[in-house]
C-alpha cells in the first residue's frame, strides 16, 4: 500500500501553496481536486462498499472507499470556445484507483447565456451529478448511496445545450442532452459484462432563487446488457431526480428524491435523502437521513436482470442515519468526520462478503481531507 | 503504509488544522463596485453583484457578457467584499466555484493584485465589473454600488 501514501501528503503540500490552480497564460488553466479518506466499520462480519466497488472495510481501516484525485485542464482560445479534459482516479469498479478520463468536451458559447457542449460529459441525473466527486464542493463526506448509487450511468458521449436566463434576482437554467453511454459492470477471466446505453435523452430545469435552488431532471436510455460479444437483452430505462438546496446565513439544507424504472421488473428503484447543517464559524456540523430501495441480488442495480423477462425481483431496502462535521480551517482544504448507521433489509449493498451472524446493521466511521487546487 | 501510520497521519492533519487559525479580516472601509465609464449601467444591486461574482449569471444587468475582475484570494478586501455582497466566507466562495469549475460550467473571475490594476482593467473594458476601496475610486471608472 506504499503507493497510496502520496495521496495523503498532497493536501498538506497544497495547503502551503496559495494559487487557485495554475494559470500558465490566459489560454490554459489547470485545476484539480481530491480526497484522502479512511473508513472503518464496527463489524468484521461484512465488508462495507459503495455501489460498484468490490472491496472495502471489514472492520479495519480502509483507504480506497472515498479517496480520489482528479486533474482538469481547460484551454480557452477565444471567449466563445473552450476545451476541457478531466482525469479522475477513484475506485468505481474492481478495487482499482487507476486514472481514467472522466470528461473531455468542447464548449461553444455563441450567445450570452447559451452554451453548447460536445464530447464526453457527466450525465446530469442528479442534483449534484457533475460535482459529486468534488468533496470540497459538498457538505457531506460522501454522497448518499441510497440516491447516488442508484443510477446505472455516470457519463455520456454526445452533446448538450444549456440556456441560462436571469429574471430579476432569479436565475433559470434549461438543459437538453442527447448521446450514448456505456458502463462496465464486471471484468473477470477476460469476460467483460457491460451495459450499453443507446438513445440517451434528457432534460433539466434549474431555478436559482438566491437562498434556495430547485432542480428537476429526467433522463431516458435504451439499455443493452452485453457479455463479451453477446447482447443479452434490451430494456427501456428512465431516471428522474427532483432536488432542492437552501443556504441562508448559517443554515444549510439539501434534499433530493430519485426514481428509476427499467425493463419489465415490477420493483421500483427509488431513494431520497435530506441533509441539514448549521455553520458555527469555520465548523459545519450536519445530519443526514437517506433511504432507498432497489431489486436485490449480487448486482442489484443491474439492468441485465431487469431486461431478462417479466420476473419480479425481490426488493432490498436500506437506510442510513449520518452525523458529521465539516471544518474549513485551511485555505482550499476541508476536514470531515462522519459517522453512519447503516441498516439494510434483507442483506445487500453496502454490505458484501457477509458472514453468518451479521445482523444487517453497522456503524461506519469516516475521516476525509478534501482539497482543491 | 500500515493502518497505524495512516491513523497517525490523519490525527496529525486534524491537529494541524485545529491549531491553524485565520485572522478575521480587519473592518475595512466602504467598498465600491465599479464599471467602465462608457457602460450603460447606472447602478446595480448587491444581488446582481453576487450573481455575477458567484457564477450564477454570465451577463451584465441590461445585457452583454460580464467580465468580472476579482482581487487576490486571501486579501482582506476580497474577504470583506464577499461577506458584504453575498454574506459568504472565502471558503464558501471557493466551494461554490469548485462546483462550477469541476463541472465545466464556469471559470472564476480573473484576480488582480491591486485596486490600481482592477481600475486599469475596468477603465479599458466596457464589459468589466470590479470592486475597490471607496477611497481608490476616481474618474477613470464609474461607481455603480457602494457596500458600506
XYZ file of C-alpha atoms in Angstrom:
521
model
C 0.000 0.000 0.000
C 3.043 2.235 -0.220
C 1.864 3.748 -3.480
C -1.063 5.397 -1.735
C 0.858 7.478 0.737
C 1.396 10.243 -1.813
C -2.319 10.949 -1.862
C -2.247 11.686 1.854
C 0.683 14.060 1.585
C -0.902 16.087 -1.211
C -3.325 18.199 0.833
C -0.526 19.427 3.090
C 1.609 20.373 0.127
C -1.361 22.149 -1.398
C -2.286 23.929 1.788
C 1.088 25.616 1.675
C 0.545 26.818 -1.867
C -1.987 29.546 -2.362
C -2.891 29.847 -6.019
C -6.144 28.579 -7.448
C -4.770 26.118 -9.922
C -2.087 27.008 -12.363
C -2.574 29.860 -14.754
C 0.039 29.355 -17.426
C -1.412 32.070 -19.575
C -4.856 33.408 -20.311
C -5.387 30.458 -22.619
C -4.561 27.466 -20.412
C -5.844 26.729 -16.922
C -5.072 23.730 -14.800
C -7.026 22.684 -11.700
C -7.513 19.639 -9.559
C -9.395 18.228 -6.629
C -9.105 15.235 -4.415
C -9.965 13.455 -1.220
C -7.769 11.431 1.113
C -10.020 9.405 3.365
C -10.154 6.431 5.673
C -13.194 4.345 6.542
C -13.693 1.865 9.369
C -16.712 -0.181 10.369
C -17.600 -1.750 13.716
C -18.108 -5.252 12.322
C -15.861 -7.967 10.869
C -18.844 -9.987 9.648
C -19.310 -7.995 6.438
C -17.404 -5.709 4.082
C -18.669 -2.156 3.559
C -18.581 -0.923 -0.042
C -20.160 1.766 -2.171
C -22.211 0.628 -5.181
C -19.833 -0.619 -7.867
C -16.911 -1.241 -5.525
C -15.704 -4.749 -4.780
C -13.595 -4.171 -1.661
C -13.880 -2.102 1.487
C -13.607 -2.029 5.251
C -14.315 -5.272 7.103
C -13.675 -3.720 10.479
C -10.195 -2.418 9.644
C -9.202 0.992 8.294
C -9.737 1.129 4.538
C -8.381 3.812 2.243
C -9.975 3.410 -1.174
C -13.701 3.825 -0.484
C -13.711 7.625 -0.755
C -10.148 8.597 -1.735
C -9.735 10.119 -5.143
C -7.675 12.525 -7.187
C -8.653 14.454 -10.303
C -6.829 16.810 -12.636
C -8.566 19.122 -15.052
C -7.166 21.143 -17.877
C -9.018 23.787 -19.845
C -7.910 25.567 -22.966
C -9.747 28.758 -23.954
C -8.515 30.015 -27.330
C -11.329 32.575 -27.612
C -14.101 33.924 -25.390
C -16.701 31.699 -27.070
C -14.740 28.442 -27.341
C -13.107 26.193 -24.750
C -11.979 22.607 -24.332
C -11.906 20.707 -21.024
C -10.411 17.358 -20.032
C -10.775 15.854 -16.572
C -8.904 12.742 -15.442
C -10.205 11.054 -12.292
C -8.604 8.310 -10.230
C -11.226 6.738 -7.955
C -12.392 3.236 -7.061
C -15.522 2.850 -9.153
C -15.218 -0.822 -10.014
C -12.807 -3.706 -9.349
C -10.952 -2.223 -6.371
C -8.813 -0.103 -8.644
C -7.695 3.534 -8.320
C -6.190 3.777 -11.783
C -6.936 7.077 -13.523
C -9.417 7.345 -16.362
C -10.734 10.171 -18.487
C -13.919 11.269 -16.792
C -14.831 14.015 -19.240
C -13.450 15.530 -22.409
C -15.569 18.094 -24.140
C -15.563 21.192 -26.298
C -17.811 24.085 -25.302
C -19.204 26.827 -27.526
C -20.818 29.981 -26.228
C -22.454 31.531 -29.293
C -24.681 33.953 -27.322
C -24.735 35.273 -23.740
C -26.374 32.623 -21.530
C -26.237 29.917 -24.189
C -23.671 27.123 -24.164
C -23.342 24.050 -26.346
C -21.020 21.198 -25.393
C -19.929 18.139 -27.337
C -17.850 15.196 -26.140
C -17.869 13.010 -23.046
C -19.646 14.619 -20.090
C -21.306 13.839 -16.768
C -24.828 12.504 -17.222
C -26.799 15.045 -15.183
C -29.048 12.513 -13.447
C -28.781 14.094 -10.019
C -28.857 17.386 -8.186
C -25.040 17.312 -7.969
C -24.108 14.730 -10.616
C -21.260 16.742 -12.092
C -19.624 17.691 -8.797
C -20.441 14.652 -6.658
C -16.793 13.565 -6.623
C -15.623 17.023 -5.552
C -15.624 16.587 -1.777
C -14.710 20.238 -1.246
C -17.862 21.373 -3.069
C -20.182 19.284 -0.876
C -21.252 19.328 2.756
C -21.335 15.551 3.202
C -18.316 13.282 3.321
C -19.827 11.013 0.666
C -22.939 11.253 -1.457
C -25.689 9.007 -0.006
C -25.624 5.666 -1.820
C -29.411 5.343 -1.465
C -29.684 8.042 -4.142
C -26.261 8.406 -5.799
C -25.710 4.644 -6.050
C -28.968 4.057 -7.903
C -28.239 5.422 -11.358
C -26.584 2.986 -13.743
C -24.742 5.583 -15.840
C -22.423 8.393 -14.727
C -21.317 9.834 -18.058
C -22.443 10.041 -21.675
C -20.927 10.842 -25.036
C -22.847 13.289 -27.163
C -23.943 16.886 -26.892
C -25.874 19.126 -24.563
C -27.293 22.620 -24.717
C -27.770 24.844 -21.684
C -29.560 28.165 -21.626
C -29.344 30.411 -18.591
C -31.554 33.440 -18.075
C -31.722 35.937 -15.216
C -35.143 37.150 -14.144
C -34.615 39.805 -11.503
C -32.723 38.172 -8.665
C -33.579 34.713 -10.013
C -31.648 32.624 -12.487
C -33.243 29.912 -14.623
C -31.262 27.258 -16.475
C -32.709 24.871 -19.057
C -30.734 21.943 -20.389
C -31.240 19.230 -23.002
C -28.887 16.414 -23.954
C -28.577 13.533 -26.404
C -25.981 10.840 -26.946
C -24.928 7.345 -25.950
C -23.301 5.730 -22.945
C -21.844 2.507 -21.569
C -20.730 1.232 -18.195
C -18.541 -1.690 -17.133
C -20.250 -3.829 -14.533
C -17.740 -6.602 -14.095
C -14.497 -7.830 -15.580
C -13.440 -11.362 -14.744
C -11.401 -14.003 -16.544
C -11.250 -11.963 -19.728
C -15.017 -11.652 -19.944
C -16.486 -8.199 -19.625
C -20.054 -7.591 -18.580
C -21.066 -4.149 -19.687
C -24.238 -2.210 -20.218
C -24.599 -0.238 -23.413
C -26.947 2.704 -23.389
C -28.338 3.910 -26.708
C -30.543 6.884 -27.427
C -29.671 8.758 -24.257
C -32.079 11.706 -23.976
C -32.548 14.087 -21.118
C -33.631 17.486 -19.958
C -33.260 19.533 -16.803
C -34.681 22.712 -15.338
C -32.952 24.566 -12.504
C -34.079 27.660 -10.648
C -31.643 29.614 -8.522
C -33.592 31.938 -6.281
C -30.655 33.072 -4.177
C -31.376 31.356 -0.864
C -32.993 28.343 -2.492
C -32.216 26.351 -5.610
C -34.608 23.848 -7.164
C -33.781 21.342 -9.866
C -35.642 18.680 -11.833
C -34.155 16.340 -14.412
C -35.289 13.350 -16.439
C -33.091 11.007 -18.466
C -34.155 8.085 -20.652
C -31.881 5.407 -22.143
C -32.358 2.231 -24.222
C -30.162 -0.271 -22.367
C -28.488 -3.394 -23.737
C -26.557 -5.599 -21.307
C -23.658 -7.213 -23.146
C -21.431 -10.123 -22.099
C -18.362 -10.299 -24.294
C -19.821 -10.090 -27.809
C -23.332 -11.189 -26.841
C -26.210 -8.801 -26.304
C -28.291 -10.287 -23.549
C -31.472 -8.288 -23.827
C -32.985 -4.862 -24.182
C -34.834 -2.615 -21.816
C -36.108 0.917 -21.509
C -34.524 2.854 -18.652
C -35.553 6.160 -17.147
C -34.217 8.176 -14.245
C -35.794 11.238 -12.621
C -34.490 13.482 -9.885
C -36.018 16.385 -8.025
C -33.869 18.255 -5.546
C -33.530 21.448 -3.571
C -30.809 23.244 -1.651
C -31.011 26.043 0.851
C -28.112 28.207 2.002
C -29.151 31.067 4.222
C -26.775 32.700 6.681
C -25.703 29.782 8.870
C -28.321 27.289 7.762
C -27.578 24.692 5.089
C -30.163 22.192 3.863
C -30.416 19.852 0.918
C -32.949 17.217 -0.133
C -33.446 15.065 -3.198
C -35.741 12.310 -4.425
C -34.947 9.998 -7.328
C -36.923 7.315 -9.140
C -35.673 4.843 -11.706
C -37.593 2.461 -13.919
C -36.047 -0.214 -16.074
C -37.296 -3.092 -18.134
C -40.085 -5.381 -17.161
C -39.377 -5.726 -13.456
C -42.102 -4.590 -11.175
C -39.737 -3.466 -8.474
C -39.276 0.258 -8.269
C -35.903 1.785 -7.681
C -36.170 4.926 -5.662
C -34.361 6.848 -2.982
C -34.277 10.104 -1.115
C -32.242 11.957 1.447
C -32.441 15.077 3.488
C -29.493 16.918 4.988
C -29.418 19.794 7.428
C -26.459 21.698 8.819
C -25.640 24.797 10.812
C -22.442 26.841 10.390
C -20.555 27.739 13.549
C -17.696 29.848 12.252
C -15.421 27.510 10.303
C -17.248 24.414 11.528
C -20.326 22.968 9.894
C -21.987 20.157 11.855
C -24.640 18.316 9.847
C -27.037 15.401 9.995
C -28.465 13.369 7.146
C -31.062 10.668 6.658
C -31.181 8.607 3.472
C -33.434 5.744 2.407
C -33.766 3.771 -0.784
C -34.891 0.533 -2.356
C -33.865 -1.462 -5.394
C -34.049 -5.048 -6.671
C -31.882 -7.328 -4.544
C -29.180 -9.617 -5.875
C -25.445 -9.733 -6.408
C -25.581 -6.933 -8.970
C -28.778 -5.493 -7.668
C -28.861 -2.361 -9.736
C -28.081 -4.130 -12.957
C -30.421 -3.787 -15.954
C -29.207 -7.224 -17.027
C -31.644 -8.624 -14.521
C -34.237 -6.073 -15.363
C -34.228 -6.929 -19.040
C -34.423 -10.708 -18.836
C -38.166 -11.029 -18.632
C -41.133 -10.200 -16.529
C -39.959 -11.942 -13.373
C -40.460 -9.609 -10.444
C -37.293 -9.424 -8.386
C -37.332 -9.235 -4.612
C -36.710 -5.791 -3.244
C -33.886 -4.690 -0.990
C -34.214 -1.581 1.112
C -31.606 0.324 3.020
C -31.411 3.418 5.136
C -28.664 5.422 6.753
C -28.580 7.906 9.585
C -25.464 10.094 9.445
C -23.965 12.792 11.590
C -20.821 14.634 10.670
C -18.854 17.839 10.769
C -17.024 19.771 8.068
C -14.206 22.082 9.149
C -12.786 24.803 6.867
C -9.609 25.628 8.751
C -7.083 25.885 5.932
C -7.476 27.631 2.600
C -8.729 25.275 -0.137
C -8.759 22.294 2.252
C -11.538 20.911 4.408
C -11.618 18.173 7.040
C -14.650 15.966 7.563
C -15.657 13.414 10.125
C -18.812 11.373 9.540
C -20.480 8.521 11.404
C -23.123 6.474 9.591
C -25.546 3.949 10.952
C -26.273 1.668 8.001
C -29.249 -0.685 8.012
C -30.334 -2.999 5.181
C -33.232 -5.367 4.683
C -32.531 -8.014 3.606
C -28.719 -8.111 3.423
C -27.284 -6.351 0.378
C -25.399 -3.241 -0.668
C -23.484 -1.658 1.030
C -22.505 -4.995 2.611
C -20.726 -7.774 0.724
C -18.883 -10.928 1.865
C -21.451 -11.283 4.620
C -20.637 -13.862 7.328
C -23.170 -15.849 9.359
C -24.386 -13.882 12.336
C -24.338 -10.463 10.641
C -27.429 -8.530 11.686
C -27.587 -6.207 8.632
C -26.572 -3.175 10.646
C -23.230 -1.454 11.084
C -21.641 1.769 12.194
C -19.315 3.292 9.608
C -16.711 5.838 10.774
C -15.056 8.038 8.160
C -12.440 10.785 8.134
C -11.651 12.747 4.991
C -9.459 15.594 3.828
C -10.808 17.294 0.691
C -8.761 19.745 -1.317
C -8.902 21.803 -4.489
C -6.119 23.484 -6.370
C 1.846 2.220 4.710
C 0.153 0.381 7.543
C -3.067 1.315 9.229
C -1.433 2.652 12.360
C 0.611 5.070 10.254
C -2.459 6.300 8.410
C -4.196 6.869 11.715
C -1.239 8.909 12.914
C -1.181 10.988 9.751
C -4.920 11.584 9.945
C -4.610 12.651 13.573
C -1.698 14.928 12.738
C -3.615 16.564 9.918
C -6.592 17.235 12.131
C -4.348 18.534 14.875
C -2.503 20.826 12.499
C -5.804 22.123 11.216
C -7.180 22.772 14.672
C -4.210 24.943 15.615
C -4.295 26.790 12.352
C -6.469 29.827 12.813
C -7.145 32.566 10.343
C -7.182 36.147 11.413
C -10.539 37.740 10.823
C -10.338 40.397 8.157
C -9.945 43.831 9.708
C -13.002 46.034 9.471
C -12.231 47.854 6.244
C -13.949 50.959 4.950
C -16.610 51.137 2.275
C -16.187 49.068 -0.872
C -17.412 50.345 -4.229
C -18.412 48.276 -7.255
C -17.103 49.848 -10.447
C -17.708 49.581 -14.187
C -16.334 51.321 -17.254
C -17.411 54.999 -17.551
C -18.842 54.212 -21.018
C -21.037 51.409 -19.653
C -24.805 51.992 -19.848
C -25.200 50.631 -16.319
C -26.160 53.340 -13.819
C -26.465 51.182 -10.721
C -26.508 47.533 -9.639
C -27.887 45.743 -6.592
C -25.879 43.539 -4.219
C -27.913 40.555 -5.523
C -26.799 41.278 -9.089
C -23.176 41.611 -7.991
C -23.434 38.298 -6.114
C -24.891 36.568 -9.201
C -22.030 37.794 -11.372
C -19.183 37.078 -8.939
C -20.520 33.644 -7.891
C -21.018 32.480 -11.470
C -24.817 32.409 -11.376
C -25.003 34.584 -14.456
C -22.594 35.382 -17.258
C -24.456 38.518 -18.287
C -24.390 42.114 -17.083
C -27.638 43.699 -15.914
C -29.117 45.137 -19.094
C -27.295 42.629 -21.336
C -23.834 41.891 -22.625
C -21.246 39.429 -21.385
C -19.999 40.187 -17.884
C -16.261 40.290 -17.340
C -15.880 40.290 -13.542
C -12.496 41.222 -12.095
C -11.617 39.911 -8.649
C -8.976 40.847 -6.067
C -6.302 38.368 -4.972
C -7.504 35.389 -2.948
C -6.824 35.882 0.745
C -6.774 39.679 0.580
C -8.847 41.386 3.325
C -10.634 43.494 0.694
C -11.798 40.370 -1.130
C -12.968 38.615 2.043
C -14.823 41.779 3.029
C -16.410 42.121 -0.419
C -17.866 38.592 -0.454
C -19.087 38.982 3.107
C -20.861 42.261 2.256
C -22.164 41.399 -1.216
C -23.115 37.764 -0.648
C -22.802 37.035 3.079
C -20.261 34.309 2.299
C -16.865 33.406 3.702
C -13.915 32.846 1.395
C -14.249 29.070 1.966
C -17.904 29.157 0.905
C -16.987 31.145 -2.200
C -14.262 28.621 -3.019
C -16.670 25.706 -2.576
C -19.194 27.360 -4.914
C -16.541 27.969 -7.553
C -15.083 24.473 -7.245
C -18.551 23.112 -8.029
C -18.668 25.211 -11.212
C -15.053 24.713 -12.256
C -15.085 20.924 -11.923
C -18.376 20.559 -13.722
C -17.020 22.591 -16.612
C -19.693 25.234 -16.119
C -17.518 28.213 -15.403
C -14.200 29.787 -14.621
C -13.681 32.041 -11.611
C -13.124 35.747 -12.302
C -9.596 36.785 -13.098
C -7.920 38.008 -9.894
C -5.646 41.072 -9.914
C -3.179 42.062 -7.239
C -4.074 45.669 -6.515
C -7.009 48.055 -6.772
C -4.952 50.097 -9.239
C -4.767 47.022 -11.524
C -8.529 46.482 -11.171
C -9.217 50.127 -12.021
C -6.922 49.968 -15.023
C -8.660 46.885 -16.436
C -12.175 48.239 -15.778
C -11.193 51.546 -17.419
C -10.190 49.657 -20.569
C -13.081 47.146 -20.881
C -16.736 48.198 -21.256
C -17.928 44.740 -20.057
C -15.729 44.670 -16.951
C -17.067 44.921 -13.408
C -14.831 45.081 -10.350
C -14.612 46.334 -6.790
C -12.132 48.551 -4.947
C -11.880 50.593 -1.744
C -14.088 53.677 -1.917
C -11.032 55.856 -1.338
C -9.448 54.441 -4.521
C -12.336 55.438 -6.810
C -11.657 58.176 -9.364
C -12.922 59.488 -12.719
C -11.376 56.624 -14.733
C -14.202 54.325 -13.510
C -17.920 54.619 -12.695
C -19.193 53.675 -9.210
C -22.458 51.694 -9.503
C -22.839 50.396 -5.928
C -21.421 51.229 -2.505
C -21.163 48.419 0.020
C -20.932 50.042 3.453
